[in-house]
């Protein structure tokens, strides 16, 4: 690692938005190579976060150099990272599971390819929970991801314990991606969102996290969790950036039959936008038990903000939302049981040495490497799908899913444009507290506000709103109508400009000055 | 998508070995001689096993069929891999076929069109909206751990297949029956497992994995092997006419499993067995008849028929229990979440706005493409040429034979009824004995027409013509005229010469002449035979008889 090159250039680059850093690249204030090197250095400096499974330093530098030599336009040279459940040609993709250890996909996921086509530079694959099953990013084979905000001065000053024992989780399952963006290691990261897996860590790590409308982004190359709910998620440090990336990634992909034609979108979010035309719904069912005081306070503050600015704010009801989690549990397990059936050790991945019979080989192969979370979901899913249980579980859950989706439709039919809700119950839990409960319980708790949106296939975005009294981020979620992602982001940008969420300030880092400077520069550009 | 790239083909070279503890999904991969003629059973008792009891009505067999027809298409049902028989192992495998994580199915429109065409030809109702499901079970040659099929709403339902077979001592009475087609569903084929018992390992070839299949379910409305065989034969002809399936059973393009049970009419159906591993129409009939007989005997001896899967053993002609995969399977069906519902449209006008009609399946368009179906063809042949119905079956059964026949008819003045005899007896007899198909015939329709014309015009006798036919078969480079000339086979029409020959025969057979003169006219035939032998059949029997009668009177 060459520290000198990073230090010799203007250092404030990493905290910029994509829009700003693109301008810097175009103006020649920084080269793609320099920018890439800075990101790689930042990843190395923050290794303790465990945000990355693979750092693609060599290919990233090569790609950056090529970009510099060609002087291409577009999103050239922007370093990005990708959750390790997206397939990338020639890059090991274990998906945080022993099952796919050493597995190197022969093709690129469509969304990754689209970014590469734009000249963006992949710096690494990010950590997650095994096969993205869980809300904590705590139990993958590569270990838990740590929340960058628990390494800020504000958090550390309140803590009496060692930074290695007292730290907060990132949320999940796209915890590595959220940490990568939050710790300024990447300008953008791809996550996936099945029950909140992009928005949940986005909220806990203080980044903008967009779950687009189901079908707007291709799932080709995304190792599936629940096919009927999975959506690639976009994580950035500004709503504007999320919109930029959405524009690049959206649209029909012939390799994914569930994708739809993207509605025509202008090149950027509108600069002038009258919030008084907007009607914001506040679902009363989201006043859930366990909602923290801080989160509730932020929810009220932002609702008032909308109202004071002239938007219509009204309470709405989503009566079936309460059943969403249990219903999700059934549907998720069923699809997991089905999707995981391909991991038999024959064509790729782990293969047991036991070969007394085909069945024995299958059983031991799967038993040896799937963790208990995966195994439990497979077992439950197969149970729900048994002929004698199918009507009682799967069909019922599907019916309920339809009712949940209907709830949203009914609300939007009354003229509501977006819904404003908390993203999570509270700020990020301490790791040592979080692991007191099992994965299933945690998933049920953590996904409560995010999961119904996946049932209905709607777009939703979490916007970092404020820091809690512990110094950890709190995000609020905006939910939009199907294929109205652009409108959703327009409102989200308005909100982002009003809430003034602070920039991260990592404690005791050698590059503290650099971070400080970037905070100042960024504050400067907000609202531009 | 590229069918095979070096990037992942390496995966298939490290196919892992494991003990062979289970049997292949389909057992139709051996290569048998193609069955070329409709099979007709010789003995009626074997056909309809009868077990008599005094008070009860006799038991009858009940047969339903499940048929997997491999769709004739250039690429697979859900991937861009090519479909080809006998390609090098694992050379036609896309990422999806190998079920790499993150790959998704993309429906092949040609396969849907093939299923709709087949549905239309079998008088089915085409479902405007059908759905795909996953059927789960672990099997080495099914990499995803599930098969994508249409369990809930298949593409076509409620059809009917009309078929015929022959009865009577001379097997020339046509019996026409029909069987209901419950449904036609689209689904994926599996790969192939090649078991190496010696080294106790299994090799997997995924070339076939993901090829489109139409599963046709025929209701249990047949009663014996002959009916089932006739139904399948008719289905083969229809599929071949449509071009939706090559329908060769020996190559596994058509796989037929028979559900067989016995009961007494009026009583509920008996416990059924499923008979697999049948790779020809002839074996199908044999397997079913054996199974019916077996079940009747089991019941007669107060035993119980087990609900089991049995394999037909073509060597012994028996069915034997298969070591079942895992006993009772629960397939844990689930909707396939990666495929939206499959819509087909009545007409171009009913295609919704925003959808390109060229990119969807339109029933009207396909109805217009339906070719002449075998039953219509047969009726036309009987009506146009006045040939026997049974001959129309032979003509339709053989690929290319109708064209051959019509070609001959057009080039000769002979009656079609006479031509058909030559085509069916001589041509097909020779082709069958040498296991050739019509296109491989050494005798062209023109040459045969020429031969028939010579008979018609009295230049050669019909018995000579048969001889010439065999010569032509051996030496296709020679013309009919050449052969007749070289072998001196022209008819002897010279009266004087005929008189001389007859005189010679009469003179050398004094005893026979005496017997004839004594009143036994039958012996004249012997003299006629001698004349024919002497002249190598080059004489007109009517003429010879007249001369001989005069001489001995």
XYZ file of N, CA and C in Angstrom, chain B residues 235-461:
681
model
N -50.366 -40.915 -32.037
C -49.776 -39.706 -31.460
C -48.430 -39.403 -32.124
N -47.630 -40.438 -32.315
C -46.333 -40.242 -32.984
C -46.534 -39.584 -34.344
N -47.483 -40.101 -35.095
C -47.713 -39.563 -36.443
C -48.149 -38.102 -36.392
N -49.004 -37.803 -35.410
C -49.493 -36.426 -35.286
C -48.328 -35.490 -34.931
N -47.526 -35.907 -33.952
C -46.396 -35.063 -33.523
C -45.417 -34.863 -34.669
N -45.181 -35.928 -35.426
C -44.244 -35.818 -36.545
C -44.809 -34.917 -37.639
N -46.126 -35.026 -37.872
C -46.746 -34.162 -38.887
C -46.648 -32.700 -38.453
N -46.817 -32.463 -37.143
C -46.756 -31.090 -36.634
C -45.318 -30.577 -36.597
N -44.373 -31.514 -36.491
C -42.978 -31.115 -36.325
C -42.687 -30.631 -34.918
N -43.531 -31.018 -33.959
C -43.303 -30.558 -32.587
C -42.481 -31.556 -31.778
N -42.347 -32.777 -32.306
C -41.551 -33.796 -31.619
C -41.190 -34.848 -32.646
N -39.957 -35.319 -32.597
C -39.563 -36.350 -33.559
C -40.146 -37.701 -33.178
N -40.489 -37.832 -31.911
C -41.304 -38.953 -31.429
C -40.684 -40.324 -31.637
N -39.377 -40.379 -31.681
C -38.717 -41.673 -31.785
C -38.516 -42.234 -30.372
N -39.186 -43.338 -30.101
C -39.120 -43.886 -28.737
C -37.739 -44.417 -28.400
N -37.081 -45.010 -29.381
C -35.769 -45.607 -29.110
C -34.750 -44.538 -28.753
N -34.922 -43.335 -29.297
C -33.992 -42.257 -28.976
C -34.468 -41.430 -27.785
N -35.565 -41.853 -27.200
C -36.044 -41.196 -25.994
C -36.780 -39.897 -26.250
N -37.105 -39.625 -27.502
C -37.851 -38.390 -27.768
C -39.304 -38.533 -27.354
N -39.742 -39.765 -27.272
C -41.081 -40.047 -26.769
C -40.934 -41.134 -25.717
N -41.346 -40.802 -24.488
C -41.221 -41.772 -23.401
C -42.600 -42.067 -22.865
N -42.941 -43.312 -22.855
C -44.297 -43.685 -22.471
C -44.262 -44.512 -21.198
N -44.965 -44.037 -20.188
C -45.159 -44.822 -18.973
C -46.629 -45.237 -18.944
N -46.858 -46.490 -18.595
C -48.242 -46.987 -18.604
C -48.724 -47.209 -17.180
N -49.901 -46.686 -16.885
C -50.551 -46.966 -15.606
C -51.547 -48.087 -15.848
N -51.330 -49.205 -15.195
C -52.121 -50.400 -15.487
C -52.814 -50.889 -14.224
N -54.085 -51.202 -14.365
C -54.799 -51.850 -13.268
C -55.824 -52.795 -13.873
N -56.405 -53.649 -13.055
C -57.491 -54.519 -13.529
C -58.656 -54.393 -12.556
N -59.836 -54.616 -13.095
C -61.016 -54.632 -12.229
C -62.148 -55.336 -12.978
N -63.251 -55.537 -12.285
C -64.438 -56.058 -12.971
C -65.279 -54.863 -13.351
N -65.770 -54.836 -14.598
C -66.560 -53.674 -15.037
C -67.651 -53.354 -14.033
N -67.815 -52.078 -13.755
C -68.837 -51.669 -12.791
C -68.262 -51.492 -11.399
N -67.127 -52.107 -11.153
C -66.508 -51.935 -9.849
C -65.466 -50.817 -9.915
N -65.072 -50.297 -8.730
C -64.042 -49.237 -8.759
C -62.746 -49.771 -9.361
N -61.939 -48.845 -9.850
C -60.674 -49.244 -10.461
C -59.778 -49.936 -9.441
N -59.004 -50.868 -9.916
C -58.106 -51.594 -9.026
C -56.859 -50.787 -8.708
N -56.028 -51.335 -7.846
C -54.741 -50.697 -7.526
C -53.878 -50.723 -8.784
N -53.261 -49.610 -9.084
C -52.521 -49.570 -10.345
C -51.016 -49.647 -10.114
N -50.357 -50.122 -11.126
C -48.900 -50.068 -11.137
C -48.486 -49.162 -12.284
N -47.287 -48.621 -12.160
C -46.775 -47.795 -13.245
C -45.644 -48.569 -13.913
N -45.770 -48.763 -15.210
C -44.750 -49.531 -15.924
C -43.879 -48.574 -16.727
N -42.594 -48.642 -16.446
C -41.641 -47.748 -17.121
C -40.662 -48.564 -17.946
N -39.702 -47.860 -18.507
C -38.622 -48.505 -19.247
C -39.120 -49.194 -20.511
N -39.996 -48.513 -21.213
C -40.559 -49.085 -22.433
C -40.000 -48.272 -23.595
N -39.287 -48.923 -24.507
C -38.688 -48.090 -25.547
C -39.105 -48.402 -26.979
N -40.246 -49.026 -27.123
C -40.821 -49.116 -28.463
C -42.312 -49.347 -28.322
N -43.020 -49.110 -29.416
C -44.463 -49.316 -29.386
C -44.763 -50.798 -29.178
N -43.942 -51.642 -29.784
C -44.141 -53.083 -29.632
C -43.986 -53.500 -28.161
N -42.950 -52.964 -27.524
C -42.737 -53.285 -26.117
C -43.848 -52.742 -25.233
N -44.390 -51.613 -25.632
C -45.487 -51.030 -24.858
C -46.643 -52.024 -24.788
N -47.019 -52.557 -25.934
C -48.127 -53.509 -25.968
C -47.794 -54.739 -25.143
N -46.591 -55.225 -25.308
C -46.171 -56.432 -24.582
C -46.196 -56.182 -23.084
N -45.623 -55.043 -22.679
C -45.506 -54.736 -21.257
C -46.887 -54.639 -20.625
N -47.788 -53.968 -21.312
C -49.133 -53.779 -20.750
C -49.858 -55.119 -20.644
N -49.791 -55.904 -21.711
C -50.495 -57.186 -21.671
C -49.919 -58.109 -20.608
N -48.604 -58.084 -20.471
C -47.986 -58.892 -19.424
C -48.487 -58.435 -18.057
N -48.512 -57.120 -17.874
C -48.863 -56.571 -16.575
C -50.332 -56.862 -16.232
N -51.198 -56.757 -17.228
C -52.613 -57.068 -16.982
C -52.750 -58.525 -16.555
N -52.093 -59.386 -17.311
C -52.132 -60.818 -17.009
C -51.598 -61.094 -15.599
N -50.473 -60.440 -15.290
C -49.853 -60.647 -13.984
C -50.793 -60.237 -12.853
N -51.395 -59.066 -13.021
C -52.274 -58.567 -11.955
C -53.482 -59.486 -11.784
N -54.008 -59.972 -12.904
C -55.153 -60.877 -12.808
C -54.762 -62.142 -12.065
N -53.583 -62.630 -12.356
C -53.150 -63.841 -11.688
C -52.928 -63.602 -10.200
N -52.388 -62.445 -9.882
C -52.191 -62.105 -8.468
C -53.532 -62.116 -7.748
N -54.538 -61.496 -8.366
C -55.845 -61.412 -7.725
C -56.518 -62.787 -7.658
N -56.323 -63.571 -8.714
C -56.903 -64.910 -8.752
C -56.388 -65.777 -7.622
N -55.110 -65.576 -7.306
C -54.548 -66.389 -6.236
C -54.667 -65.662 -4.900
N -55.697 -64.782 -4.822
C -56.046 -64.075 -3.581
C -54.924 -63.182 -3.075
N -54.054 -62.744 -3.992
C -52.988 -61.836 -3.592
C -53.444 -60.389 -3.742
N -52.528 -59.479 -3.469
C -52.842 -58.055 -3.592
C -51.895 -57.405 -4.589
N -52.447 -56.550 -5.436
C -51.595 -55.796 -6.350
C -51.035 -54.602 -5.579
N -49.731 -54.415 -5.635
C -49.113 -53.301 -4.919
C -49.049 -52.074 -5.816
N -49.240 -50.927 -5.213
C -49.068 -49.673 -5.940
C -47.568 -49.415 -6.052
N -46.998 -49.785 -7.188
C -45.547 -49.715 -7.311
C -45.152 -49.347 -8.737
N -43.892 -49.031 -8.887
C -43.350 -48.763 -10.211
C -42.625 -50.013 -10.677
N -42.938 -50.452 -11.875
C -42.302 -51.659 -12.408
C -41.595 -51.327 -13.714
N -40.552 -52.032 -13.970
C -39.800 -51.810 -15.206
C -40.049 -52.968 -16.157
N -40.182 -52.641 -17.424
C -40.347 -53.682 -18.422
C -38.979 -54.202 -18.819
N -38.848 -55.520 -18.800
C -37.592 -56.136 -19.217
C -37.822 -56.732 -20.598
N -37.201 -56.112 -21.601
C -37.542 -56.498 -22.967
C -37.035 -57.906 -23.304
N -36.049 -58.359 -22.579
C -35.525 -59.698 -22.889
C -36.520 -60.776 -22.488
N -37.019 -60.655 -21.259
C -37.932 -61.692 -20.781
C -39.381 -61.368 -21.131
N -39.651 -60.113 -21.471
C -41.028 -59.703 -21.731
C -41.826 -59.531 -20.445
N -41.122 -59.492 -19.304
C -41.805 -59.355 -18.010
C -41.701 -57.921 -17.488
N -42.519 -57.643 -16.477
C -42.310 -56.398 -15.729
C -41.792 -56.795 -14.361
N -40.811 -56.035 -13.890
C -40.236 -56.364 -12.582
C -40.235 -55.111 -11.708
N -40.423 -55.289 -10.395
C -40.490 -54.101 -9.526
C -39.184 -53.326 -9.588
N -39.304 -51.988 -9.670
C -38.100 -51.159 -9.661
C -37.797 -50.826 -8.216
N -36.498 -50.759 -7.908
C -36.170 -50.255 -6.589
C -36.599 -48.804 -6.589
N -37.640 -48.502 -5.892
C -38.230 -47.172 -5.963
C -37.301 -46.159 -5.336
N -37.394 -44.930 -5.831
C -36.464 -43.901 -5.355
C -36.462 -43.823 -3.837
N -37.506 -43.357 -3.257
C -37.533 -43.271 -1.793
C -38.917 -43.663 -1.289
N -39.519 -44.600 -1.942
C -40.870 -44.918 -1.548
C -41.784 -43.778 -1.965
N -42.665 -43.385 -1.075
C -43.626 -42.344 -1.418
C -42.940 -40.976 -1.429
N -43.104 -40.252 -2.507
C -42.469 -38.941 -2.648
C -43.483 -37.845 -2.360
N -43.059 -36.833 -1.630
C -43.865 -35.622 -1.528
C -43.088 -34.567 -2.289
N -43.628 -34.144 -3.410
C -42.854 -33.280 -4.304
C -42.831 -31.819 -3.853
N -43.557 -31.498 -2.810
C -43.558 -30.140 -2.254
C -43.680 -29.078 -3.361
N -44.735 -29.200 -4.143
C -44.963 -28.267 -5.246
C -45.056 -26.834 -4.744
N -44.558 -25.937 -5.546
C -44.577 -24.519 -5.186
C -44.610 -23.711 -6.483
N -45.300 -22.567 -6.510
C -45.276 -21.775 -7.745
C -43.846 -21.357 -8.088
N -43.498 -21.378 -9.362
C -42.163 -20.917 -9.776
C -42.161 -19.386 -9.742
N -41.416 -18.806 -8.811
C -41.516 -17.353 -8.635
C -40.790 -16.548 -9.707
N -39.939 -17.203 -10.484
C -39.155 -16.447 -11.462
C -39.806 -16.355 -12.834
N -40.980 -16.968 -12.979
C -41.670 -16.898 -14.270
C -43.058 -16.317 -14.085
N -43.341 -15.224 -14.757
C -44.702 -14.684 -14.682
C -45.675 -15.656 -15.362
N -46.988 -15.495 -15.141
C -47.937 -16.384 -15.812
C -47.712 -16.365 -17.325
N -47.958 -17.508 -17.953
C -47.785 -17.612 -19.401
C -49.121 -17.292 -20.071
N -49.138 -16.231 -20.864
C -50.364 -15.856 -21.557
C -50.269 -16.239 -23.035
N -51.327 -16.822 -23.552
C -51.430 -16.971 -25.002
C -52.714 -16.253 -25.428
N -52.697 -15.734 -26.629
C -53.811 -14.891 -27.056
C -54.575 -15.544 -28.204
N -55.883 -15.298 -28.194
C -56.786 -15.863 -29.194
C -56.390 -15.397 -30.600
N -56.258 -14.099 -30.746
C -55.955 -13.540 -32.061
C -55.054 -12.326 -31.865
N -54.544 -11.832 -32.969
C -53.674 -10.654 -32.869
C -54.426 -9.488 -32.243
N -55.743 -9.451 -32.513
C -56.547 -8.341 -32.002
C -56.655 -8.383 -30.475
N -56.522 -9.581 -29.908
C -56.679 -9.657 -28.451
C -55.365 -9.445 -27.696
N -54.294 -9.208 -28.426
C -53.023 -8.908 -27.764
C -53.110 -7.502 -27.173
N -52.853 -7.362 -25.870
C -53.026 -6.035 -25.261
C -52.039 -4.998 -25.814
N -52.452 -3.749 -25.711
C -51.610 -2.656 -26.192
C -50.281 -2.662 -25.447
N -49.249 -2.304 -26.143
C -47.937 -2.257 -25.507
C -47.207 -3.586 -25.598
N -47.892 -4.629 -26.081
C -47.242 -5.930 -26.244
C -47.074 -6.184 -27.733
N -45.879 -6.543 -28.134
C -45.612 -6.780 -29.543
C -46.193 -8.141 -29.946
N -47.166 -8.148 -30.857
C -47.805 -9.420 -31.236
C -46.799 -10.446 -31.757
N -45.693 -9.961 -32.318
C -44.696 -10.894 -32.847
C -43.975 -11.629 -31.728
N -44.037 -11.061 -30.519
C -43.292 -11.649 -29.399
C -44.144 -12.570 -28.525
N -45.420 -12.698 -28.870
C -46.279 -13.541 -28.032
C -46.879 -14.672 -28.860
N -47.525 -15.589 -28.169
C -48.104 -16.747 -28.840
C -49.574 -16.450 -29.140
N -49.920 -16.536 -30.419
C -51.282 -16.222 -30.859
C -51.889 -17.490 -31.468
N -53.022 -17.902 -30.911
C -53.616 -19.188 -31.307
C -54.036 -19.191 -32.777
N -54.687 -18.109 -33.206
C -55.140 -18.035 -34.605
C -54.002 -18.277 -35.582
N -52.885 -17.662 -35.264
C -51.726 -17.766 -36.149
C -51.272 -19.227 -36.235
N -51.319 -19.912 -35.105
C -50.858 -21.301 -35.079
C -51.876 -22.234 -35.731
N -53.182 -21.960 -35.540
C -54.199 -22.799 -36.183
C -53.978 -22.806 -37.683
N -53.607 -21.635 -38.201
C -53.370 -21.512 -39.635
C -52.183 -22.334 -40.109
N -51.328 -22.687 -39.175
C -50.127 -23.445 -39.568
C -50.317 -24.950 -39.436
N -51.481 -25.369 -38.917
C -51.672 -26.803 -38.698
C -51.596 -27.549 -40.026
N -50.770 -28.567 -40.123
C -50.676 -29.334 -41.366
C -51.826 -30.349 -41.464
N -51.896 -31.061 -42.587
C -52.884 -32.125 -42.735
C -52.543 -33.227 -41.735
N -53.487 -33.563 -40.884
C -53.217 -34.558 -39.853
C -53.412 -35.976 -40.419
N -52.814 -36.971 -39.789
C -52.824 -38.325 -40.353
C -54.217 -38.863 -40.687
N -55.189 -38.623 -39.821
C -56.525 -39.180 -40.067
C -57.139 -38.567 -41.327
N -56.917 -37.284 -41.497
C -57.444 -36.597 -42.684
C -56.741 -37.127 -43.935
N -55.459 -37.344 -43.782
C -54.659 -37.859 -44.890
C -55.178 -39.218 -45.351
N -55.478 -40.072 -44.387
C -55.942 -41.433 -44.725
C -57.250 -41.374 -45.474
N -58.184 -40.576 -44.981
C -59.472 -40.454 -45.639
C -59.280 -39.968 -47.077
N -58.415 -38.988 -47.226
C -58.163 -38.449 -48.554
C -57.603 -39.542 -49.476
N -56.700 -40.348 -48.974
C -56.088 -41.394 -49.797
C -57.133 -42.419 -50.236
N -57.982 -42.819 -49.284
C -59.016 -43.809 -49.608
C -59.959 -43.239 -50.658
N -60.362 -41.986 -50.453
C -61.329 -41.374 -51.368
C -60.712 -41.096 -52.733
N -59.495 -40.628 -52.763
C -58.876 -40.244 -54.031
C -58.482 -41.463 -54.865
N -57.969 -42.476 -54.208
C -57.370 -43.571 -54.982
C -58.149 -44.867 -54.909
N -59.196 -44.874 -54.092
C -59.998 -46.080 -53.985
C -59.229 -47.250 -53.390
N -58.244 -46.955 -52.568
C -57.472 -48.045 -51.969
C -58.147 -48.503 -50.677
N -57.734 -49.649 -50.170
C -58.298 -50.155 -48.924
C -57.847 -49.285 -47.755
N -58.720 -49.235 -46.733
C -58.416 -48.424 -45.560
C -57.117 -48.871 -44.893
N -56.933 -50.194 -44.829
C -55.724 -50.685 -44.152
C -54.465 -50.232 -44.889
N -54.596 -50.124 -46.235
C -53.439 -49.647 -46.988
C -53.150 -48.170 -46.720
N -54.214 -47.421 -46.467
C -54.003 -45.997 -46.165
C -53.214 -45.858 -44.863
N -53.407 -46.781 -43.927
C -52.648 -46.748 -42.682
C -51.164 -46.969 -42.953
N -50.893 -47.981 -43.805
C -49.490 -48.262 -44.109
C -48.839 -47.057 -44.783
N -49.574 -46.465 -45.729
C -49.016 -45.312 -46.439
C -48.661 -44.187 -45.468
N -49.551 -43.920 -44.521
C -49.342 -42.803 -43.597
C -48.273 -43.146 -42.554
N -48.208 -44.417 -42.206
C -47.247 -44.824 -41.174
C -45.804 -44.635 -41.580
N -45.555 -44.795 -42.882
C -44.167 -44.742 -43.328
C -43.816 -43.363 -43.841
N -42.817 -42.812 -43.274
C -42.392 -41.484 -43.688
C -41.991 -41.493 -45.172
N -42.645 -40.689 -45.964
C -42.270 -40.559 -47.373
C -43.013 -41.510 -48.304
N -43.788 -42.434 -47.717
C -44.413 -43.440 -48.573
C -45.562 -42.868 -49.411
N -46.269 -41.900 -48.834
C -47.375 -41.298 -49.601
C -46.824 -40.628 -50.849
N -45.779 -39.872 -50.678
C -45.181 -39.188 -51.835
C -44.739 -40.203 -52.880
N -44.141 -41.259 -52.405
C -43.658 -42.304 -53.313
C -44.830 -42.868 -54.112
N -45.856 -43.231 -53.370
C -47.032 -43.834 -53.983
C -47.660 -42.884 -55.011
N -47.851 -41.646 -54.609
C -48.504 -40.694 -55.506
C -47.648 -40.419 -56.733
N -46.357 -40.452 -56.569
C -45.437 -40.287 -57.687
C -45.611 -41.395 -58.714
N -45.691 -42.625 -58.200
C -45.854 -43.775 -59.097
C -47.189 -43.664 -59.829
N -48.227 -43.335 -59.048
C -49.570 -43.250 -59.651
C -49.580 -42.229 -60.790
N -48.887 -41.123 -60.576
C -48.909 -40.063 -61.586
C -48.127 -40.442 -62.840
N -47.121 -41.341 -62.723
C -46.280 -41.637 -63.884
C -46.709 -42.902 -64.625
N -47.693 -43.574 -64.119
C -48.140 -44.763 -64.854
C -49.643 -44.677 -65.088
N -50.088 -45.434 -66.076
C -51.527 -45.434 -66.354
C -52.232 -46.491 -65.527
N -51.439 -47.272 -64.811
C -52.043 -48.355 -64.032
C -52.961 -47.787 -62.959
N -53.965 -48.578 -62.617
C -54.899 -48.218 -61.574
C -54.163 -48.041 -60.239
N -54.522 -47.039 -59.438
C -53.900 -46.898 -58.118
C -54.036 -48.178 -57.281
N -55.156 -48.882 -57.469
C -55.341 -50.128 -56.711
C -54.251 -51.155 -57.038
N -53.783 -51.114 -58.305
C -52.703 -52.034 -58.663
C -51.366 -51.527 -58.131
N -51.177 -50.229 -58.217
C -49.930 -49.632 -57.727
C -49.752 -49.920 -56.241
N -50.834 -49.795 -55.476
C -50.711 -49.943 -54.021
C -50.161 -51.319 -53.660
N -50.548 -52.351 -54.446
C -50.037 -53.698 -54.200
C -48.521 -53.747 -54.327
N -48.032 -53.126 -55.384
C -46.584 -53.085 -55.586
C -45.882 -52.332 -54.445
N -46.469 -51.222 -54.090
C -45.829 -50.378 -53.071
C -45.823 -51.089 -51.717
N -46.938 -51.680 -51.363
C -47.020 -52.256 -50.021
C -46.343 -53.623 -49.941
N -46.585 -54.460 -50.970
C -46.015 -55.816 -50.884
C -44.536 -55.826 -51.263
N -44.243 -55.371 -52.457
C -42.873 -55.509 -52.957
C -41.943 -54.479 -52.299
N -42.325 -53.205 -52.444
C -41.431 -52.158 -51.942
C -41.243 -52.271 -50.428
N -42.365 -52.237 -49.698
C -42.248 -52.246 -48.233
C -41.657 -53.556 -47.741
N -42.010 -54.669 -48.432
C -41.456 -55.966 -48.044
C -39.938 -55.928 -48.085
N -39.426 -55.416 -49.210
C -37.969 -55.341 -49.345
C -37.352 -54.349 -48.356
N -37.985 -53.191 -48.214
C -37.440 -52.178 -47.290
C -37.385 -52.727 -45.869
N -38.496 -53.356 -45.465
C -38.544 -53.865 -44.088
C -37.514 -54.945 -43.855
N -37.370 -55.831 -44.850
C -36.451 -56.941 -44.603
C -35.011 -56.433 -44.524
N -34.760 -55.301 -45.154
C -33.390 -54.768 -45.075
C -33.285 -53.581 -44.123
N -34.406 -53.300 -43.433
C -34.393 -52.253 -42.440
C -34.010 -50.880 -43.011
N -34.606 -50.587 -44.145
C -34.353 -49.285 -44.776
C -35.613 -48.449 -44.682
N -35.462 -47.126 -44.798
C -36.669 -46.330 -44.909
C -36.900 -45.933 -46.362
N -38.052 -45.322 -46.593
C -38.490 -45.110 -47.974
C -37.465 -44.308 -48.774
N -36.880 -43.317 -48.132
C -35.941 -42.479 -48.875
C -34.688 -43.246 -49.286
N -34.473 -44.392 -48.655
C -33.280 -45.178 -48.999
C -33.566 -46.242 -50.061
N -34.777 -46.255 -50.584
C -35.134 -47.287 -51.566
C -34.247 -47.189 -52.807
N -33.662 -48.322 -53.245
C -32.839 -48.276 -54.459
C -33.695 -48.091 -55.715
N -34.958 -48.373 -55.618
C -35.835 -48.239 -56.792
C -36.623 -46.941 -56.670
N -36.472 -46.096 -57.645
C -37.161 -44.811 -57.604
C -38.622 -44.999 -58.008
N -39.470 -44.046 -57.643
C -40.876 -44.145 -58.063
C -40.989 -44.253 -59.583
N -40.134 -43.545 -60.312
C -40.166 -43.567 -61.780
C -39.905 -44.970 -62.300
N -38.870 -45.600 -61.736
C -38.490 -46.940 -62.189
C -39.619 -47.930 -61.922
N -40.227 -47.804 -60.748
C -41.324 -48.717 -60.431
C -42.491 -48.486 -61.387
N -42.745 -47.205 -61.666
C -43.838 -46.875 -62.585
C -43.592 -47.504 -63.952
N -42.362 -47.454 -64.398
C -42.006 -48.017 -65.695
C -42.278 -49.523 -65.708
N -41.884 -50.159 -64.619
C -42.073 -51.606 -64.500
C -43.562 -51.949 -64.559
N -44.334 -51.196 -63.795
C -45.782 -51.484 -63.748
C -46.399 -51.258 -65.131
N -45.908 -50.235 -65.813
C -46.440 -49.948 -67.146
C -46.184 -51.101 -68.115
N -45.024 -51.720 -67.993
C -44.696 -52.856 -68.868
C -45.664 -54.016 -68.635
N -46.054 -54.202 -67.381
C -47.026 -55.254 -67.076
C -48.380 -54.888 -67.678
N -48.746 -53.639 -67.465
C -50.038 -53.154 -67.957
C -50.171 -53.349 -69.464
N -49.087 -53.062 -70.170
C -49.141 -53.115 -71.631
C -48.898 -54.529 -72.166
N -48.701 -55.491 -71.268
C -48.552 -56.876 -71.694
C -47.169 -57.218 -72.202
N -46.189 -56.321 -71.979
C -44.857 -56.624 -72.458
C -44.122 -57.613 -71.563
N -44.436 -57.628 -70.325
C -43.903 -58.677 -69.460
C -45.047 -59.201 -68.603
N -44.918 -60.391 -68.141
C -45.971 -60.955 -67.297
C -45.788 -60.438 -65.876
